[in-house]
Short mmCIF file of C-alpha atoms in Angstrom, two decimals:
data_model
loop_
_atom_site.label_atom_id
_atom_site.label_comp_id
_atom_site.label_asym_id
_atom_site.label_seq_id
_atom_site.Cartn_x
_atom_site.Cartn_y
_atom_site.Cartn_z
CA MET F 1 -3.82 -108.91 40.02
CA ILE F 2 -4.76 -106.31 42.62
CA LYS F 3 -7.56 -103.82 42.13
CA ARG F 4 -5.98 -100.44 41.42
CA GLU F 5 -8.22 -98.56 43.78
CA LYS F 6 -6.09 -95.38 43.84
CA TYR F 7 -6.90 -94.78 40.19
CA LEU F 8 -10.43 -96.18 40.18
CA LEU F 9 -11.32 -93.79 43.00
CA LYS F 10 -10.37 -90.84 40.79
CA ILE F 11 -12.05 -92.13 37.63
CA ARG F 12 -15.32 -93.53 39.08
CA GLU F 13 -17.24 -90.28 39.24
CA PHE F 14 -16.67 -89.81 35.50
CA TYR F 15 -18.01 -93.20 34.33
CA ASP F 16 -21.19 -91.59 32.94
CA ALA F 17 -19.88 -88.06 32.51
CA ASP F 18 -20.04 -86.42 29.10
CA LEU F 19 -16.26 -86.11 29.03
CA ILE F 20 -13.65 -88.20 27.27
CA LYS F 21 -11.66 -90.16 29.84
CA VAL F 22 -8.02 -90.13 28.74
CA ILE F 23 -5.67 -92.56 30.50
CA THR F 24 -1.95 -92.31 29.75
CA GLY F 25 0.97 -94.34 31.03
CA ILE F 26 4.18 -96.01 29.98
CA ARG F 27 3.84 -99.21 27.99
CA ARG F 28 2.94 -102.27 30.16
CA CYS F 29 2.21 -100.24 33.29
CA GLY F 30 -1.27 -101.73 33.64
CA LYS F 31 -3.57 -99.52 31.54
CA SER F 32 -5.34 -102.48 29.91
CA VAL F 33 -5.94 -104.16 33.27
CA LEU F 34 -7.31 -100.91 34.66
CA LEU F 35 -9.72 -100.59 31.72
CA LYS F 36 -10.98 -104.11 32.38
CA GLN F 37 -11.47 -103.28 36.05
CA ILE F 38 -13.52 -100.25 34.99
CA ILE F 39 -15.55 -102.46 32.65
CA ASP F 40 -16.24 -104.90 35.50
CA GLU F 41 -17.55 -102.04 37.63
CA ILE F 42 -19.71 -100.70 34.80
CA LYS F 43 -21.24 -104.15 34.35
CA LEU F 44 -22.27 -104.00 38.02
CA MET F 45 -24.31 -100.94 37.02
CA ARG F 46 -26.49 -103.37 35.01
CA VAL F 47 -25.06 -102.36 31.67
CA ASP F 48 -25.49 -105.10 29.05
CA ASP F 49 -22.34 -106.63 27.58
CA ASN F 50 -23.39 -105.60 24.07
CA HIS F 51 -23.35 -101.96 25.17
CA ILE F 52 -19.66 -102.20 26.09
CA ILE F 53 -17.23 -102.02 23.18
CA TYR F 54 -13.59 -102.71 24.05
CA ILE F 55 -10.79 -102.62 21.47
CA ASN F 56 -7.12 -103.18 22.20
CA PHE F 57 -5.31 -101.89 19.13
CA GLU F 58 -2.26 -104.00 19.92
CA ASP F 59 -4.41 -107.12 19.51
CA VAL F 60 -3.98 -108.63 16.03
CA GLU F 61 -7.74 -109.28 15.98
CA TYR F 62 -8.23 -105.56 15.35
CA SER F 63 -5.36 -105.07 12.92
CA PHE F 64 -7.89 -104.32 10.17
CA ILE F 65 -8.63 -100.97 11.88
CA LYS F 66 -5.96 -98.79 10.32
CA ASP F 67 -7.42 -95.30 10.49
CA TYR F 68 -10.31 -93.22 11.81
CA LYS F 69 -12.61 -94.29 8.94
CA ASP F 70 -12.15 -97.99 9.78
CA LEU F 71 -12.83 -97.32 13.45
CA ASN F 72 -15.90 -95.25 12.69
CA LYS F 73 -17.35 -98.00 10.52
CA TYR F 74 -16.64 -100.73 13.07
CA VAL F 75 -18.22 -98.87 15.99
CA LYS F 76 -21.26 -97.67 14.02
CA ASN F 77 -21.99 -101.30 13.06
CA LYS F 78 -21.92 -102.27 16.75
CA ILE F 79 -24.38 -99.58 17.85
CA THR F 80 -27.94 -100.78 17.31
CA ASP F 81 -30.10 -98.65 19.63
CA ASN F 82 -30.26 -95.28 21.38
CA LYS F 83 -29.15 -96.49 24.81
CA LYS F 84 -25.75 -95.40 26.17
CA TYR F 85 -22.71 -97.32 24.94
CA TYR F 86 -19.39 -97.47 26.73
CA LEU F 87 -16.44 -97.31 24.35
CA PHE F 88 -12.97 -98.40 25.46
CA PHE F 89 -10.08 -97.81 23.04
CA ASP F 90 -6.75 -99.15 24.31
CA GLU F 91 -3.55 -97.69 22.76
CA ILE F 92 -5.56 -95.38 20.51
CA GLN F 93 -2.44 -93.74 19.05
CA MET F 94 -2.03 -96.75 16.76
CA VAL F 95 -5.04 -95.58 14.69
CA ASP F 96 -4.19 -92.92 12.10
CA GLU F 97 -6.00 -89.62 12.70
CA TRP F 98 -7.94 -91.12 15.58
CA GLU F 99 -8.71 -87.63 16.89
CA LYS F 100 -11.31 -87.07 14.18
CA VAL F 101 -13.43 -90.07 15.07
CA ILE F 102 -13.21 -89.57 18.84
CA ASN F 103 -14.56 -86.03 18.52
CA SER F 104 -17.25 -87.28 16.13
CA PHE F 105 -18.38 -90.05 18.51
CA LYS F 106 -18.62 -87.56 21.35
CA ALA F 107 -20.63 -85.08 19.28
CA THR F 108 -23.06 -87.49 17.61
CA LEU F 109 -23.51 -90.61 19.74
CA ASN F 110 -24.85 -91.44 23.20
CA VAL F 111 -21.55 -92.81 24.50
CA SER F 112 -19.13 -92.68 27.38
CA LEU F 113 -15.59 -92.69 25.97
CA PHE F 114 -12.41 -94.09 27.52
CA ILE F 115 -9.11 -93.99 25.64
CA THR F 116 -5.57 -94.98 26.63
CA GLY F 117 -2.19 -94.21 25.13
CA SER F 118 1.53 -94.62 25.79
CA ASN F 119 2.49 -91.10 24.84
CA SER F 120 2.47 -87.96 26.97
CA LYS F 121 1.62 -85.89 23.88
CA LEU F 122 -1.59 -87.79 23.25
CA LEU F 123 -3.50 -84.59 23.94
CA SER F 124 -1.07 -82.06 22.57
CA GLY F 125 -1.42 -79.57 19.78
CA GLU F 126 -4.53 -79.61 17.63
CA LEU F 127 -6.39 -82.23 19.67
CA ALA F 128 -6.00 -80.30 22.91
CA THR F 129 -7.58 -77.31 21.20
CA LEU F 130 -10.28 -79.45 19.58
CA LEU F 131 -11.28 -81.12 22.83
CA SER F 132 -10.64 -78.17 25.14
CA GLY F 133 -12.79 -78.61 28.25
CA ARG F 134 -14.22 -81.86 26.95
CA TYR F 135 -11.91 -84.41 28.54
CA VAL F 136 -10.37 -85.44 31.84
CA SER F 137 -6.96 -87.08 31.95
CA PHE F 138 -5.37 -89.58 34.32
CA ARG F 139 -1.72 -90.64 34.45
CA ILE F 140 -1.16 -94.31 35.35
CA SER F 141 2.15 -95.56 36.74
CA PRO F 142 3.70 -98.97 37.43
CA PHE F 143 2.98 -100.39 40.89
CA SER F 144 3.79 -98.13 43.83
CA PHE F 145 5.49 -99.85 46.74
CA SER F 146 2.26 -99.90 48.75
CA GLU F 147 0.61 -101.75 45.83
CA VAL F 148 3.49 -104.25 45.84
CA VAL F 149 2.95 -104.89 49.56
CA GLU F 150 -0.76 -105.41 48.84
CA LEU F 151 0.00 -107.68 45.88
CA LYS F 152 2.35 -109.86 47.96
CA ASN F 153 0.09 -109.62 51.04
CA LEU F 154 3.07 -108.70 53.21
CA THR F 155 2.65 -107.93 56.91
CA ASP F 156 6.00 -108.84 58.47
CA LYS F 157 8.45 -105.91 58.62
CA ASN F 158 11.40 -108.06 57.59
CA ASP F 159 9.53 -109.33 54.53
CA ILE F 160 8.54 -105.76 53.64
CA SER F 161 12.15 -104.57 53.98
CA GLU F 162 13.41 -107.42 51.80
CA GLU F 163 10.77 -106.71 49.18
CA PHE F 164 11.71 -103.03 49.16
CA ASN F 165 15.35 -103.89 48.39
CA GLU F 166 14.12 -105.78 45.33
CA TYR F 167 11.76 -102.95 44.37
CA LEU F 168 14.69 -100.53 44.58
CA PHE F 169 16.42 -102.50 41.82
CA TRP F 170 13.66 -103.95 39.69
CA GLY F 171 10.87 -101.41 39.95
CA GLY F 172 7.14 -101.97 39.80
CA MET F 173 6.18 -103.02 36.26
CA PRO F 174 3.17 -105.26 37.02
CA GLN F 175 4.12 -108.29 34.95
CA ARG F 176 7.63 -108.56 36.33
CA PHE F 177 6.13 -109.94 39.57
CA GLU F 178 5.06 -113.04 37.65
CA PHE F 179 8.72 -114.08 37.36
CA LYS F 180 10.60 -115.76 40.19
CA ASN F 181 14.23 -115.43 39.11
CA GLU F 182 16.42 -112.50 38.14
CA ASP F 183 17.20 -113.70 34.60
CA ALA F 184 13.50 -113.93 33.74
CA MET F 185 12.89 -110.43 35.12
CA LYS F 186 15.81 -109.06 33.11
CA THR F 187 14.51 -110.67 29.93
CA TYR F 188 11.00 -109.30 30.47
CA LEU F 189 12.18 -105.77 31.31
CA SER F 190 14.57 -105.79 28.34
CA ASP F 191 11.67 -106.66 26.04
CA VAL F 192 9.58 -103.82 27.50
CA PHE F 193 12.48 -101.38 27.14
CA ASP F 194 13.08 -102.41 23.53
CA ALA F 195 9.38 -102.01 22.74
CA ILE F 196 9.39 -98.49 24.18
CA VAL F 197 12.57 -97.47 22.37
CA LEU F 198 11.86 -99.12 19.02
CA LYS F 199 8.06 -98.86 18.78
CA ASP F 200 7.15 -95.83 20.84
CA ILE F 201 10.15 -93.67 20.00
CA VAL F 202 12.24 -94.74 17.00
CA LYS F 203 9.38 -95.77 14.72
CA ARG F 204 7.00 -92.98 15.73
CA ASN F 205 9.63 -90.25 15.31
CA ASN F 206 11.32 -91.77 12.28
CA ILE F 207 14.76 -91.67 13.92
CA LYS F 208 17.53 -92.43 11.45
CA ASN F 209 20.59 -92.85 13.65
CA VAL F 210 19.17 -95.51 15.97
CA ASN F 211 22.55 -96.45 17.44
CA LEU F 212 23.29 -92.88 18.57
CA PHE F 213 19.80 -92.49 20.01
CA GLN F 214 20.14 -95.73 21.98
CA ARG F 215 23.46 -94.52 23.42
CA VAL F 216 21.84 -91.27 24.59
CA ILE F 217 18.93 -93.15 26.17
CA GLU F 218 21.36 -95.54 27.89
CA TYR F 219 23.23 -92.56 29.35
CA LEU F 220 19.99 -91.05 30.64
CA VAL F 221 18.44 -94.13 32.21
CA THR F 222 21.64 -95.19 33.97
CA ASN F 223 22.05 -91.74 35.56
CA PRO F 224 18.65 -91.07 37.16
CA SER F 225 17.99 -88.28 39.68
CA GLN F 226 20.96 -86.25 38.47
CA SER F 227 21.00 -82.57 37.45
CA PHE F 228 21.29 -82.79 33.70
CA SER F 229 24.22 -81.15 31.92
CA PRO F 230 24.32 -81.38 28.11
CA THR F 231 27.95 -80.19 28.24
CA ASN F 232 29.00 -83.10 30.45
CA MET F 233 27.17 -85.50 28.20
CA MET F 234 28.73 -84.07 25.04
CA ASN F 235 32.19 -84.30 26.63
CA GLU F 236 31.65 -87.93 27.59
CA PHE F 237 30.53 -88.78 24.07
CA GLU F 238 33.45 -86.89 22.53
CA ASN F 239 35.86 -88.88 24.72
CA ALA F 240 34.33 -92.00 23.19
CA LYS F 241 34.80 -90.40 19.73
CA ILE F 242 31.04 -90.07 19.21
CA PRO F 243 30.18 -86.56 17.95
CA ILE F 244 26.84 -85.21 19.13
CA SER F 245 25.19 -81.79 19.26
CA SER F 246 23.17 -80.27 22.10
CA LYS F 247 20.22 -80.08 19.68
CA THR F 248 20.32 -83.85 19.21
CA ILE F 249 20.55 -84.39 22.97
CA TYR F 250 17.48 -82.27 23.67
CA GLU F 251 15.55 -84.00 20.89
CA CYS F 252 16.35 -87.36 22.49
CA LEU F 253 15.25 -86.03 25.89
CA ASP F 254 11.96 -84.90 24.40
CA TYR F 255 11.41 -88.34 22.85
CA ALA F 256 12.15 -90.05 26.18
CA GLU F 257 9.65 -87.79 27.95
CA SER F 258 6.98 -88.26 25.29
CA SER F 259 7.19 -92.04 25.58
CA LEU F 260 6.76 -91.63 29.38
CA LEU F 261 10.07 -93.40 29.95
CA MET F 262 11.31 -90.43 31.96
CA ASN F 263 9.95 -87.30 33.63
CA LYS F 264 11.61 -83.88 33.63
CA VAL F 265 11.54 -81.79 36.81
CA SER F 266 12.43 -78.11 36.78
CA ALA F 267 14.36 -76.35 39.54
CA TYR F 268 12.90 -73.57 41.68
CA ASP F 269 14.99 -70.85 43.32
CA VAL F 270 13.61 -70.58 46.86
CA ARG F 271 15.15 -67.16 47.46
CA GLY F 272 14.50 -65.63 44.06
CA LYS F 273 11.08 -67.32 43.78
CA ARG F 274 11.58 -68.23 40.14
CA ILE F 275 12.02 -71.27 37.93
CA LEU F 276 15.65 -71.82 36.92
CA THR F 277 16.46 -72.71 33.31
CA ARG F 278 18.85 -75.50 32.37
CA LYS F 279 18.72 -76.96 35.91
CA ASP F 280 16.41 -79.85 35.08
CA LYS F 281 16.56 -83.31 36.61
CA TYR F 282 15.23 -86.48 35.03
CA TYR F 283 13.56 -89.37 36.83
CA LEU F 284 12.72 -92.81 35.49
CA THR F 285 9.08 -93.85 35.44
CA ASP F 286 10.28 -97.29 36.52
CA LEU F 287 13.72 -98.10 37.96
CA GLY F 288 13.72 -101.61 36.50
CA LEU F 289 14.03 -100.16 32.99
CA GLY F 290 17.29 -98.49 34.01
CA GLN F 291 18.66 -101.44 35.92
CA ILE F 292 18.81 -103.69 32.86
CA LEU F 293 21.35 -101.31 31.28
CA ASN F 294 23.25 -100.60 34.49
CA ILE F 295 25.89 -103.23 33.82
CA ASN F 296 29.20 -103.01 35.70
CA LYS F 297 28.26 -99.62 37.13
CA LYS F 298 28.25 -98.64 40.77
CA THR F 299 24.85 -99.06 42.43
CA GLN F 300 23.44 -95.60 43.11
CA PHE F 301 21.30 -96.30 46.15
CA GLY F 302 20.68 -92.66 46.99
CA ALA F 303 19.67 -91.79 43.43
CA TYR F 304 17.32 -94.79 43.22
CA LEU F 305 15.70 -93.85 46.52
CA GLU F 306 15.20 -90.27 45.34
CA ASN F 307 13.63 -91.58 42.13
CA ILE F 308 11.15 -93.73 44.10
CA VAL F 309 10.16 -90.77 46.29
CA TYR F 310 9.63 -88.61 43.19
CA ASN F 311 7.31 -91.21 41.63
CA GLU F 312 5.35 -91.50 44.88
CA LEU F 313 4.92 -87.73 45.16
CA LEU F 314 3.61 -87.68 41.61
CA LEU F 315 1.19 -90.50 42.42
CA ARG F 316 -0.09 -88.59 45.45
CA GLY F 317 -1.07 -85.72 43.20
CA TYR F 318 1.63 -83.17 44.01
CA ASN F 319 3.14 -80.68 41.61
CA VAL F 320 6.87 -81.38 41.98
CA SER F 321 9.96 -79.26 41.42
CA THR F 322 13.50 -79.44 42.73
CA GLY F 323 14.84 -76.55 44.76
CA ILE F 324 17.89 -74.35 45.17
CA ASN F 325 18.31 -72.55 48.50
CA ASN F 326 21.39 -70.31 48.74
CA GLY F 327 23.31 -72.70 46.51
CA LYS F 328 22.15 -75.78 48.44
CA GLU F 329 19.99 -78.33 46.69
CA ILE F 330 16.59 -79.30 48.05
CA ASP F 331 15.48 -82.54 46.43
CA PHE F 332 11.78 -81.70 46.16
CA ILE F 333 9.46 -78.76 46.72
CA VAL F 334 5.89 -79.97 46.26
CA THR F 335 2.53 -78.21 46.18
CA LYS F 336 -1.10 -79.31 46.28
CA HIS F 337 -4.24 -77.33 47.14
CA ASN F 338 -2.13 -74.21 47.84
CA GLN F 339 -0.11 -76.10 50.44
CA LYS F 340 3.63 -76.68 50.21
CA GLU F 341 6.02 -79.35 51.52
CA TYR F 342 9.79 -79.83 51.28
CA TYR F 343 11.64 -83.15 50.97
CA GLN F 344 15.26 -84.21 51.29
CA VAL F 345 16.08 -87.82 50.37
CA THR F 346 19.24 -89.69 51.32
CA TYR F 347 19.99 -93.37 51.77
CA ASP F 348 21.74 -93.15 55.12
CA LEU F 349 22.09 -90.47 57.83
CA SER F 350 24.59 -92.29 60.06
CA ASN F 351 27.45 -90.16 58.71
CA GLN F 352 27.52 -86.81 60.54
CA GLU F 353 28.51 -84.89 57.40
CA THR F 354 25.55 -86.34 55.52
CA GLU F 355 23.19 -85.54 58.39
CA LYS F 356 24.45 -81.96 58.53
CA ARG F 357 24.16 -81.50 54.74
CA GLU F 358 20.61 -82.82 54.51
CA PHE F 359 19.20 -80.79 57.39
CA GLU F 360 21.13 -77.60 56.63
CA ALA F 361 19.65 -77.51 53.11
CA TYR F 362 16.61 -75.94 54.80
CA SER F 363 18.65 -73.23 56.52
CA GLY F 364 17.08 -69.80 56.14
CA ILE F 365 13.70 -71.04 54.91
CA ASP F 366 11.47 -69.44 57.51
CA ASP F 367 8.01 -70.42 56.30
CA ASN F 368 5.91 -72.85 58.34
CA TYR F 369 5.39 -75.49 55.69
CA PRO F 370 6.41 -79.09 56.60
CA LYS F 371 10.02 -80.02 55.92
CA TYR F 372 11.03 -83.68 55.71
CA VAL F 373 14.19 -85.74 55.50
CA LEU F 374 13.56 -89.30 54.26
CA SER F 375 16.11 -92.12 54.59
CA MET F 376 16.43 -95.84 55.23
CA ASP F 377 17.41 -95.21 58.87
CA LYS F 378 15.17 -96.61 61.58
CA LEU F 379 16.38 -94.15 64.24
CA ASP F 380 14.54 -90.83 64.40
CA TYR F 381 16.84 -87.95 63.41
CA SER F 382 14.16 -85.22 63.59
CA GLN F 383 15.54 -81.86 64.72
CA ASN F 384 14.75 -78.13 64.74
CA GLY F 385 11.22 -78.69 63.50
CA ILE F 386 12.42 -80.78 60.52
CA ILE F 387 10.75 -84.19 60.43
CA HIS F 388 12.80 -87.30 59.72
CA LYS F 389 10.96 -90.39 58.49
CA ASN F 390 11.96 -93.86 57.42
CA VAL F 391 11.28 -93.94 53.70
CA ILE F 392 9.55 -97.35 53.72
CA GLU F 393 7.19 -96.20 56.46
CA TRP F 394 6.54 -92.99 54.52
CA LEU F 395 5.73 -94.94 51.35
CA LEU F 396 3.21 -97.08 53.23
CA ASP F 397 1.73 -94.21 55.24
CA GLU F 398 -0.91 -92.51 53.09
#
């Protein structure tokens, strides 16, 4: 397993900080491995093993810890002196009312706290208020393509291109790289998907009509990178004689976001300089989790490519929105440190109509911020100050 230096670099300076380190990410994206890599680094700081307490709440060994009282008792029994202890709680959301004990540990003990969870609302509501200003959060994703290249130790361009074609279909969930054939990958990813749907969504939200919910999720994950229309979805379901309300659809969307299965991106009107309502797009956290349900459907190369670029922009720390410019869609408008960039993503620019559409999306935007068109093409199509880049090269150029 590779060292996830991109994340460690961000977290390192907080190892001894009096802040709760909150690490979120979709199930099986590598949070546990990252915690162990942090532990290895803390041990190099000459911290004794008995001052490091690690609990994975999905491990049956800790199934006796049901609620915050059990966790409090267990940890207090492990602390025997006044030196600093490092507490690592993996998948903390499995402990009932865990918020109470985390705040108590921070207030009363000499500890550095690290917690992980598979839910984007881990720090929502009451807890966010309770811990306001007392935590730092980090979002962990499946392997980026540059991490895959590092994992496979690829240097030849042909090998990298071939690996990218596989990544485009099967995504970057770390454990899927342990399997050599497609059937094994499908089985593994199906198990992960079922765990997310059944454990992280259905059980947690007490969903009654599981069949309907699964149909909605299937619709969403097999149509990534598309502007979402509840009306179109309702019509498609009605044609299949499955009644559904817009309220139910939006509830399902919220559940999918909370489980970190998908991310919602709002649209920004470039001319009107405002966020547009009901123009959201949804992107999969990992394409492999959509591919297992994409049976007998046309391969959407452009949509998959756009999804990969979105995930990479998120990883690089950008705030991401989609854009509308005089009725033309701009795939991404991103900001970081008061700087802005624009991105168009298409699979292939060899068709003149496609080339014209992608570059003309920027027509009339007269600011001086960088504007990019990313595609699989190896020829350079840059024109009129708009930069064209091969998407694989862009992914590996940080």
